[in-house]
Amino acid sequence: EELVLSSWLPPKHPVVTQVMTPWAESVEEATEGRVTVRILPKPLGPPPAHYDLAADGIADITYGLHSFTKDDRFLRSRIGQFSFIGDTATDASKAYWDVYSGPLDAQEEHADTKLLGLFVHGPGMFHNNQRKIETPEDFSGLKIRTPGGYIAGLSQDLDITTQFMGPGEVYEKLSRGVIDGVTFPMEALQAFKLTDHIKYSMKVPGGIYNTSWFLVMNENRWDGLSDEDKAAIEKVSGAALAEMAGRVWDAADSNGASYVADTEIEVYDAPPAVVDAIRAIAEKREAEWAAAVQDTGFDGAAALAELRSQTGVSD
Amino acid sequence: MPDESTQPAPSRLWLGVKTILGLACVIVLFALMGLICVDVVARYFFNSPIRGAYELTEIFLAVLIFLALPLTTQARGHIEVELLNGLKSRFLDSLATVVAALSTIGVFAILSYVVWEHAEKLASRGTVTNSLELPLATIGYLAALSCALSAVLFFLQSLRRI
Amino acid sequence: MIESLIGFAALFGLVLLRVPVALAMIMVGTAGFAYMRNWSAALNLLGGAAFDTSLSFTLSVIPLFIFMGNLLTISGVSQSLFSTAHHLLHRMRGGLAMASIVACGGFSAVCGSSLATAATMSKVAMPSMRKAGYADSLATGSIAAGGTLGILIPPSVILIIYGLITEADIGKLFVAGVIPGLIGVLFYLAAVYTAVLLKPQLAPSGAEDHQVTRRDRLGVLAVLGLFIVIMAGIYGGFFTPTEAAGIGAATALLIAVLMGGLTVGKLFRAGVDCAKTTAMIFAIIIGAEVFSNFVSYAGLPDAILDWVTSLDVNAYVVMLVLVLIYVLLGAVLESLSMILLTVPIFFPLVTSLDFGSGILSDPEMVVIWFGIIVVVVTEISLISPPIGLNVFVLRSVLPDVPLPTMFAGILPFWVADLLRLALLIAVPGLCLLLL
Ligand code: NA
Ligand code: NA
């Protein structure tokens, strides 16, 4: 049985070459060749369409970001987007899979698909070319590209003007002064060639934000597999995939960090006053989220505490 | 040949539709141009770009396309290839006319249906744009209506040519 | 693999039956995807593609650059460009054909479309050449060929679409088009020179001078100014390409107002015309998206990549084969759909090639260079029989000139194009010098 995977990242992106391709091979191996996964050379739609490509059966398997589309789905997935959730992608991804797919019943939010995997990238950082952020007031008036969702709201509360655009447009807009900076993990500075246009990169313990990713399969195709193959695929997915993806992101971040070390960019840890200001807003936003999650019958606050205790950033 | 006196009603209606769509296209085109210029000025002189300019640009483009699509289709403005002119066969010529007309009407009718379905899905999920939170389903409905109108106009035009 | 070939055959069949190209691609792409998978998936895919493709930030430059060209057509700067070139070149044999080429090159600097460039210039250049006793073949040939420069000299709709498919920087693509565009003008001038040298009866030995008016000088200055605003804006990092398009269109409006003759009615028609062209272009983009999804699902790009890799030949040999395929395809395919259908298939192949240690050792440079090569082969396709859209444009403006005469007039320019193509492949630096 051949399953078709639609992939929207560039074919040489580490998530394709070091996560999706090895995962596809491990599926074939685990099912002794009964199930194969073919990665298409060209995606069947734009990145934001990818969840629905699998849900609607246009493709069998897709991956993507929960924050791609702004709608009523995936409320509980946002636990993976908050500040201070993990110092490494590996720890945070494992905890994210454990908590979101466990107590927060991620499968229920992934309607019409079988949820195969969840992961996050490395700790999100704050990069800009205007000034070193030393007090919370330094954020004020900066024009920053954010991926939307939690970090967009957090930034607005810090008096930042947020701008939304595709990640591919960041270089162009940064070099033309349309934006002053961007929130990204470390690896993106090299991946998107931003090092000439960034001067200050601020680290926040556990990350100022993160981005949550899914790997899903069309539900009907999943139901059509034998129980033996389902078990084999589940074994190489889930927690195993979270760990594999986390390691790839961590490696990308450490490559990115040594690349950035040779540039003029000043990489520094956020001063306590800045962390405190972020924490104050984060707590407010987390409480709002937990209340909304409460309405769907889940305990968001407990889940977030559990996630942080697993990654060791709880204090 | 239809009698001249039977013509005015549909063609006056068409003239009205054409004028309204044309006017709407020009307004959206100017809005798109104005949005970009004002955004540049706001950025360079006031350091405050327009919120949601990115998604407004996308929306203006989509609206422009779907307002203009019936006009293009009615004016037979889609690129087609005239190779059969070399073959002087009347049969082939009529066959081509019928196949092309049926294909055009059929494709736009199907497009209208599938885009409407897509819009329904967006509506049921409550999908909105990133900054301004505008409902995306609205554009889907507009696109579906545009494809339906294109099919109808092309059908009427083909009837008149026969 | 075999499904893809059947799909292409069905596409050609429908196109020959005069089904609009965009709709033929939608039909075959949807039916093919349904055959490979199922109808529900195919119809869902179609709905999503039509919706998502139209909501594109990058492609918003298309209506703006088209509007800019339409406004400049109204303003009459095409006449100014031709009159000035006429004045400069009238003493040469074939001078008016050369003036047409130069004026086409100038208009290309403010118009993103080859068809619009050819249509606009034919209205001003053709009457003068006829009056001076030029052979119809040379006259139409020079305008049809000169018009192709519209997509190479920036701004260019085709380069924008190439940038969208390959995620290449559109600003860099525009900059890369400048020198090959100027080489194109020079080679076309040489083509005219050679043609009249071999066949002096094509053109009189000289023509009456043309008085250059103040208005003409203003028109030339306006074109030059607008081009500088756009290119310096992009090159100097002041504007993104989208912003350059918006500012460019607004400036063109200002030029049209200042040059006089702009009425509300003309403005309305220019706007509606731009919207209709935009809808036509997007119908093709949507069709190509659906068709190439089917072809990709059917495994054609993978098969081609595997096959070429297994041949294990020099990168330049692969490029030559690709260019040959393009020239052949270009004869029978419409230009926009040719780019949209082939670039997703050939692009992964080209980026996997090893061009050695020169300027092409940088993968980003390969992307830009291939973009320019693709545009040049597209230019060739626009004047290649049997389906040469630029020739069709001239034919609709000049219905009394038979097609064979037009294609005969194209021949010297076609040869010039092949030579230019060979030069740009052999010396990639010509595309990449300004980057
Ligand atoms: Na141009
Ligand atoms: Na051709």
PDB file of N, CA, C and O in Angstrom, chain A residues 186-238:
ATOM      1  N   MET A 186      16.932  30.089  16.531  1.00  0.00           N
ATOM      2  CA  MET A 186      18.269  30.435  16.076  1.00  0.00           C
ATOM      3  C   MET A 186      18.559  30.003  14.645  1.00  0.00           C
ATOM      4  O   MET A 186      19.169  30.736  13.862  1.00  0.00           O
ATOM      5  N   GLU A 187      18.120  28.790  14.268  1.00  0.00           N
ATOM      6  CA  GLU A 187      18.513  28.246  12.960  1.00  0.00           C
ATOM      7  C   GLU A 187      18.045  29.099  11.796  1.00  0.00           C
ATOM      8  O   GLU A 187      18.655  29.117  10.733  1.00  0.00           O
ATOM      9  N   ALA A 188      16.929  29.863  11.997  1.00  0.00           N
ATOM     10  CA  ALA A 188      16.326  30.582  10.877  1.00  0.00           C
ATOM     11  C   ALA A 188      17.204  31.722  10.367  1.00  0.00           C
ATOM     12  O   ALA A 188      17.112  32.096   9.203  1.00  0.00           O
ATOM     13  N   LEU A 189      18.065  32.284  11.241  1.00  0.00           N
ATOM     14  CA  LEU A 189      18.913  33.390  10.790  1.00  0.00           C
ATOM     15  C   LEU A 189      19.774  32.947   9.618  1.00  0.00           C
ATOM     16  O   LEU A 189      19.951  33.680   8.640  1.00  0.00           O
ATOM     17  N   GLN A 190      20.310  31.726   9.723  1.00  0.00           N
ATOM     18  CA  GLN A 190      21.122  31.195   8.632  1.00  0.00           C
ATOM     19  C   GLN A 190      20.241  30.697   7.493  1.00  0.00           C
ATOM     20  O   GLN A 190      20.473  31.010   6.335  1.00  0.00           O
ATOM     21  N   ALA A 191      19.181  29.949   7.851  1.00  0.00           N
ATOM     22  CA  ALA A 191      18.335  29.336   6.821  1.00  0.00           C
ATOM     23  C   ALA A 191      17.718  30.382   5.899  1.00  0.00           C
ATOM     24  O   ALA A 191      17.613  30.174   4.694  1.00  0.00           O
ATOM     25  N   PHE A 192      17.287  31.513   6.452  1.00  0.00           N
ATOM     26  CA  PHE A 192      16.656  32.555   5.627  1.00  0.00           C
ATOM     27  C   PHE A 192      17.640  33.685   5.287  1.00  0.00           C
ATOM     28  O   PHE A 192      17.219  34.750   4.834  1.00  0.00           O
ATOM     29  N   LYS A 193      18.925  33.474   5.524  1.00  0.00           N
ATOM     30  CA  LYS A 193      19.994  34.431   5.160  1.00  0.00           C
ATOM     31  C   LYS A 193      19.769  35.816   5.761  1.00  0.00           C
ATOM     32  O   LYS A 193      19.931  36.835   5.092  1.00  0.00           O
ATOM     33  N   LEU A 194      19.379  35.865   7.026  1.00  0.00           N
ATOM     34  CA  LEU A 194      19.019  37.143   7.636  1.00  0.00           C
ATOM     35  C   LEU A 194      20.185  37.814   8.350  1.00  0.00           C
ATOM     36  O   LEU A 194      20.036  38.916   8.867  1.00  0.00           O
ATOM     37  N   THR A 195      21.369  37.159   8.378  1.00  0.00           N
ATOM     38  CA  THR A 195      22.428  37.636   9.271  1.00  0.00           C
ATOM     39  C   THR A 195      22.936  39.031   8.912  1.00  0.00           C
ATOM     40  O   THR A 195      23.410  39.749   9.786  1.00  0.00           O
ATOM     41  N   ASP A 196      22.823  39.457   7.648  1.00  0.00           N
ATOM     42  CA  ASP A 196      23.293  40.801   7.288  1.00  0.00           C
ATOM     43  C   ASP A 196      22.344  41.891   7.769  1.00  0.00           C
ATOM     44  O   ASP A 196      22.697  43.065   7.760  1.00  0.00           O
ATOM     45  N   HIS A 197      21.140  41.502   8.128  1.00  0.00           N
ATOM     46  CA  HIS A 197      20.133  42.523   8.437  1.00  0.00           C
ATOM     47  C   HIS A 197      19.632  42.462   9.877  1.00  0.00           C
ATOM     48  O   HIS A 197      18.620  43.061  10.209  1.00  0.00           O
ATOM     49  N   ILE A 198      20.322  41.702  10.717  1.00  0.00           N
ATOM     50  CA  ILE A 198      19.961  41.608  12.132  1.00  0.00           C
ATOM     51  C   ILE A 198      21.176  42.033  12.949  1.00  0.00           C
ATOM     52  O   ILE A 198      22.315  41.698  12.604  1.00  0.00           O
ATOM     53  N   LYS A 199      20.953  42.784  14.028  1.00  0.00           N
ATOM     54  CA  LYS A 199      22.086  43.187  14.874  1.00  0.00           C
ATOM     55  C   LYS A 199      22.044  42.578  16.268  1.00  0.00           C
ATOM     56  O   LYS A 199      23.079  42.343  16.873  1.00  0.00           O
ATOM     57  N   TYR A 200      20.833  42.380  16.795  1.00  0.00           N
ATOM     58  CA  TYR A 200      20.716  41.884  18.168  1.00  0.00           C
ATOM     59  C   TYR A 200      19.771  40.686  18.202  1.00  0.00           C
ATOM     60  O   TYR A 200      18.651  40.757  17.702  1.00  0.00           O
ATOM     61  N   SER A 201      20.243  39.605  18.823  1.00  0.00           N
ATOM     62  CA  SER A 201      19.407  38.418  18.977  1.00  0.00           C
ATOM     63  C   SER A 201      19.284  38.102  20.462  1.00  0.00           C
ATOM     64  O   SER A 201      20.279  37.813  21.123  1.00  0.00           O
ATOM     65  N   MET A 202      18.052  38.178  20.962  1.00  0.00           N
ATOM     66  CA  MET A 202      17.847  38.007  22.401  1.00  0.00           C
ATOM     67  C   MET A 202      17.268  36.629  22.697  1.00  0.00           C
ATOM     68  O   MET A 202      16.264  36.232  22.129  1.00  0.00           O
ATOM     69  N   LYS A 203      17.962  35.919  23.626  1.00  0.00           N
ATOM     70  CA  LYS A 203      17.471  34.616  24.082  1.00  0.00           C
ATOM     71  C   LYS A 203      16.607  34.815  25.305  1.00  0.00           C
ATOM     72  O   LYS A 203      16.920  35.638  26.162  1.00  0.00           O
ATOM     73  N   VAL A 204      15.537  34.026  25.395  1.00  0.00           N
ATOM     74  CA  VAL A 204      14.701  34.046  26.581  1.00  0.00           C
ATOM     75  C   VAL A 204      14.704  32.615  27.122  1.00  0.00           C
ATOM     76  O   VAL A 204      14.522  31.682  26.340  1.00  0.00           O
ATOM     77  N   PRO A 205      14.946  32.429  28.437  1.00  0.00           N
ATOM     78  CA  PRO A 205      14.993  31.048  28.957  1.00  0.00           C
ATOM     79  C   PRO A 205      13.702  30.288  28.648  1.00  0.00           C
ATOM     80  O   PRO A 205      12.620  30.778  28.938  1.00  0.00           O
ATOM     81  N   GLY A 206      13.816  29.130  28.024  1.00  0.00           N
ATOM     82  CA  GLY A 206      12.628  28.358  27.657  1.00  0.00           C
ATOM     83  C   GLY A 206      11.963  28.860  26.392  1.00  0.00           C
ATOM     84  O   GLY A 206      10.985  28.283  25.934  1.00  0.00           O
ATOM     85  N   GLY A 207      12.511  29.931  25.804  1.00  0.00           N
ATOM     86  CA  GLY A 207      11.956  30.454  24.556  1.00  0.00           C
ATOM     87  C   GLY A 207      10.900  31.512  24.786  1.00  0.00           C
ATOM     88  O   GLY A 207      10.087  31.384  25.700  1.00  0.00           O
ATOM     89  N   ILE A 208      10.917  32.596  23.955  1.00  0.00           N
ATOM     90  CA  ILE A 208       9.884  33.622  24.095  1.00  0.00           C
ATOM     91  C   ILE A 208       8.571  33.122  23.499  1.00  0.00           C
ATOM     92  O   ILE A 208       7.489  33.575  23.850  1.00  0.00           O
ATOM     93  N   TYR A 209       8.662  32.149  22.604  1.00  0.00           N
ATOM     94  CA  TYR A 209       7.460  31.536  22.010  1.00  0.00           C
ATOM     95  C   TYR A 209       7.914  30.248  21.366  1.00  0.00           C
ATOM     96  O   TYR A 209       9.122  29.955  21.300  1.00  0.00           O
ATOM     97  N   ASN A 210       6.978  29.477  20.861  1.00  0.00           N
ATOM     98  CA  ASN A 210       7.325  28.332  20.043  1.00  0.00           C
ATOM     99  C   ASN A 210       6.234  28.120  19.002  1.00  0.00           C
ATOM    100  O   ASN A 210       5.253  28.868  18.971  1.00  0.00           O
ATOM    101  N   THR A 211       6.455  27.160  18.141  1.00  0.00           N
ATOM    102  CA  THR A 211       5.516  26.889  17.067  1.00  0.00           C
ATOM    103  C   THR A 211       5.229  25.402  17.068  1.00  0.00           C
ATOM    104  O   THR A 211       6.166  24.612  17.107  1.00  0.00           O
ATOM    105  N   SER A 212       3.953  25.028  17.040  1.00  0.00           N
ATOM    106  CA  SER A 212       3.640  23.599  17.143  1.00  0.00           C
ATOM    107  C   SER A 212       3.323  23.011  15.779  1.00  0.00           C
ATOM    108  O   SER A 212       2.663  23.628  14.952  1.00  0.00           O
ATOM    109  N   TRP A 213       3.859  21.828  15.557  1.00  0.00           N
ATOM    110  CA  TRP A 213       3.744  21.132  14.263  1.00  0.00           C
ATOM    111  C   TRP A 213       2.966  19.837  14.440  1.00  0.00           C
ATOM    112  O   TRP A 213       3.029  19.197  15.489  1.00  0.00           O
ATOM    113  N   PHE A 214       2.252  19.464  13.372  1.00  0.00           N
ATOM    114  CA  PHE A 214       1.538  18.189  13.386  1.00  0.00           C
ATOM    115  C   PHE A 214       1.995  17.327  12.218  1.00  0.00           C
ATOM    116  O   PHE A 214       2.499  17.842  11.211  1.00  0.00           O
ATOM    117  N   LEU A 215       1.822  16.002  12.357  1.00  0.00           N
ATOM    118  CA  LEU A 215       1.947  15.072  11.233  1.00  0.00           C
ATOM    119  C   LEU A 215       0.669  14.244  11.259  1.00  0.00           C
ATOM    120  O   LEU A 215       0.391  13.588  12.269  1.00  0.00           O
ATOM    121  N   VAL A 216      -0.126  14.321  10.209  1.00  0.00           N
ATOM    122  CA  VAL A 216      -1.431  13.641  10.215  1.00  0.00           C
ATOM    123  C   VAL A 216      -1.624  12.798   8.965  1.00  0.00           C
ATOM    124  O   VAL A 216      -0.987  13.015   7.938  1.00  0.00           O
ATOM    125  N   MET A 217      -2.555  11.833   9.105  1.00  0.00           N
ATOM    126  CA  MET A 217      -2.886  10.956   7.985  1.00  0.00           C
ATOM    127  C   MET A 217      -4.397  10.955   7.819  1.00  0.00           C
ATOM    128  O   MET A 217      -5.147  11.029   8.801  1.00  0.00           O
ATOM    129  N   ASN A 218      -4.852  10.890   6.594  1.00  0.00           N
ATOM    130  CA  ASN A 218      -6.290  10.830   6.330  1.00  0.00           C
ATOM    131  C   ASN A 218      -6.920   9.674   7.116  1.00  0.00           C
ATOM    132  O   ASN A 218      -6.412   8.556   7.119  1.00  0.00           O
ATOM    133  N   GLU A 219      -8.051   9.972   7.777  1.00  0.00           N
ATOM    134  CA  GLU A 219      -8.652   9.008   8.687  1.00  0.00           C
ATOM    135  C   GLU A 219      -9.104   7.727   7.964  1.00  0.00           C
ATOM    136  O   GLU A 219      -8.891   6.619   8.448  1.00  0.00           O
ATOM    137  N   ASN A 220      -9.707   7.895   6.797  1.00  0.00           N
ATOM    138  CA  ASN A 220     -10.196   6.708   6.076  1.00  0.00           C
ATOM    139  C   ASN A 220      -9.054   5.805   5.651  1.00  0.00           C
ATOM    140  O   ASN A 220      -9.158   4.582   5.707  1.00  0.00           O
ATOM    141  N   ARG A 221      -7.955   6.422   5.207  1.00  0.00           N
ATOM    142  CA  ARG A 221      -6.814   5.608   4.806  1.00  0.00           C
ATOM    143  C   ARG A 221      -6.260   4.868   6.020  1.00  0.00           C
ATOM    144  O   ARG A 221      -5.880   3.701   5.935  1.00  0.00           O
ATOM    145  N   TRP A 222      -6.219   5.542   7.155  1.00  0.00           N
ATOM    146  CA  TRP A 222      -5.731   4.914   8.384  1.00  0.00           C
ATOM    147  C   TRP A 222      -6.616   3.724   8.753  1.00  0.00           C
ATOM    148  O   TRP A 222      -6.130   2.641   9.048  1.00  0.00           O
ATOM    149  N   ASP A 223      -7.943   3.966   8.698  1.00  0.00           N
ATOM    150  CA  ASP A 223      -8.865   2.895   9.064  1.00  0.00           C
ATOM    151  C   ASP A 223      -8.739   1.684   8.143  1.00  0.00           C
ATOM    152  O   ASP A 223      -9.060   0.566   8.525  1.00  0.00           O
ATOM    153  N   GLY A 224      -8.274   1.941   6.921  1.00  0.00           N
ATOM    154  CA  GLY A 224      -8.141   0.852   5.960  1.00  0.00           C
ATOM    155  C   GLY A 224      -6.911  -0.017   6.189  1.00  0.00           C
ATOM    156  O   GLY A 224      -6.775  -1.070   5.554  1.00  0.00           O
ATOM    157  N   LEU A 225      -6.012   0.391   7.095  1.00  0.00           N
ATOM    158  CA  LEU A 225      -4.804  -0.400   7.341  1.00  0.00           C
ATOM    159  C   LEU A 225      -5.114  -1.545   8.318  1.00  0.00           C
ATOM    160  O   LEU A 225      -6.041  -1.460   9.124  1.00  0.00           O
ATOM    161  N   SER A 226      -4.312  -2.589   8.248  1.00  0.00           N
ATOM    162  CA  SER A 226      -4.495  -3.705   9.187  1.00  0.00           C
ATOM    163  C   SER A 226      -4.031  -3.271  10.577  1.00  0.00           C
ATOM    164  O   SER A 226      -3.227  -2.336  10.707  1.00  0.00           O
ATOM    165  N   ASP A 227      -4.559  -3.933  11.606  1.00  0.00           N
ATOM    166  CA  ASP A 227      -4.182  -3.585  12.977  1.00  0.00           C
ATOM    167  C   ASP A 227      -2.683  -3.739  13.189  1.00  0.00           C
ATOM    168  O   ASP A 227      -2.058  -2.952  13.899  1.00  0.00           O
ATOM    169  N   GLU A 228      -2.111  -4.728  12.535  1.00  0.00           N
ATOM    170  CA  GLU A 228      -0.674  -4.973  12.657  1.00  0.00           C
ATOM    171  C   GLU A 228       0.120  -3.776  12.117  1.00  0.00           C
ATOM    172  O   GLU A 228       1.040  -3.285  12.767  1.00  0.00           O
ATOM    173  N   ASP A 229      -0.296  -3.290  10.930  1.00  0.00           N
ATOM    174  CA  ASP A 229       0.413  -2.160  10.340  1.00  0.00           C
ATOM    175  C   ASP A 229       0.185  -0.884  11.147  1.00  0.00           C
ATOM    176  O   ASP A 229       1.100  -0.066  11.306  1.00  0.00           O
ATOM    177  N   LYS A 230      -1.040  -0.720  11.644  1.00  0.00           N
ATOM    178  CA  LYS A 230      -1.314   0.462  12.472  1.00  0.00           C
ATOM    179  C   LYS A 230      -0.369   0.489  13.671  1.00  0.00           C
ATOM    180  O   LYS A 230       0.238   1.524  13.983  1.00  0.00           O
ATOM    181  N   ALA A 231      -0.258  -0.654  14.337  1.00  0.00           N
ATOM    182  CA  ALA A 231       0.602  -0.714  15.517  1.00  0.00           C
ATOM    183  C   ALA A 231       2.054  -0.427  15.143  1.00  0.00           C
ATOM    184  O   ALA A 231       2.764   0.300  15.853  1.00  0.00           O
ATOM    185  N   ALA A 232       2.465  -0.977  14.001  1.00  0.00           N
ATOM    186  CA  ALA A 232       3.861  -0.772  13.562  1.00  0.00           C
ATOM    187  C   ALA A 232       4.119   0.704  13.280  1.00  0.00           C
ATOM    188  O   ALA A 232       5.171   1.247  13.636  1.00  0.00           O
ATOM    189  N   ILE A 233       3.148   1.362  12.635  1.00  0.00           N
ATOM    190  CA  ILE A 233       3.342   2.778  12.299  1.00  0.00           C
ATOM    191  C   ILE A 233       3.321   3.634  13.571  1.00  0.00           C
ATOM    192  O   ILE A 233       4.132   4.541  13.741  1.00  0.00           O
ATOM    193  N   GLU A 234       2.398   3.317  14.467  1.00  0.00           N
ATOM    194  CA  GLU A 234       2.330   4.097  15.713  1.00  0.00           C
ATOM    195  C   GLU A 234       3.646   4.006  16.482  1.00  0.00           C
ATOM    196  O   GLU A 234       4.071   4.969  17.122  1.00  0.00           O
ATOM    197  N   LYS A 235       4.275   2.841  16.392  1.00  0.00           N
ATOM    198  CA  LYS A 235       5.513   2.647  17.131  1.00  0.00           C
ATOM    199  C   LYS A 235       6.621   3.588  16.646  1.00  0.00           C
ATOM    200  O   LYS A 235       7.395   4.108  17.448  1.00  0.00           O
ATOM    201  N   VAL A 236       6.690   3.802  15.329  1.00  0.00           N
ATOM    202  CA  VAL A 236       7.756   4.674  14.808  1.00  0.00           C
ATOM    203  C   VAL A 236       7.316   6.138  14.744  1.00  0.00           C
ATOM    204  O   VAL A 236       8.073   7.004  14.306  1.00  0.00           O
ATOM    205  N   SER A 237       6.065   6.426  15.134  1.00  0.00           N
ATOM    206  CA  SER A 237       5.578   7.800  15.108  1.00  0.00           C
ATOM    207  C   SER A 237       5.490   8.316  16.544  1.00  0.00           C
ATOM    208  O   SER A 237       6.281   7.919  17.386  1.00  0.00           O
ATOM    209  N   GLY A 238       4.537   9.213  16.820  1.00  0.00           N
ATOM    210  CA  GLY A 238       4.299   9.661  18.189  1.00  0.00           C
ATOM    211  C   GLY A 238       5.545  10.136  18.915  1.00  0.00           C
ATOM    212  O   GLY A 238       6.238  11.025  18.451  1.00  0.00           O
TER     213      GLY A 238
END
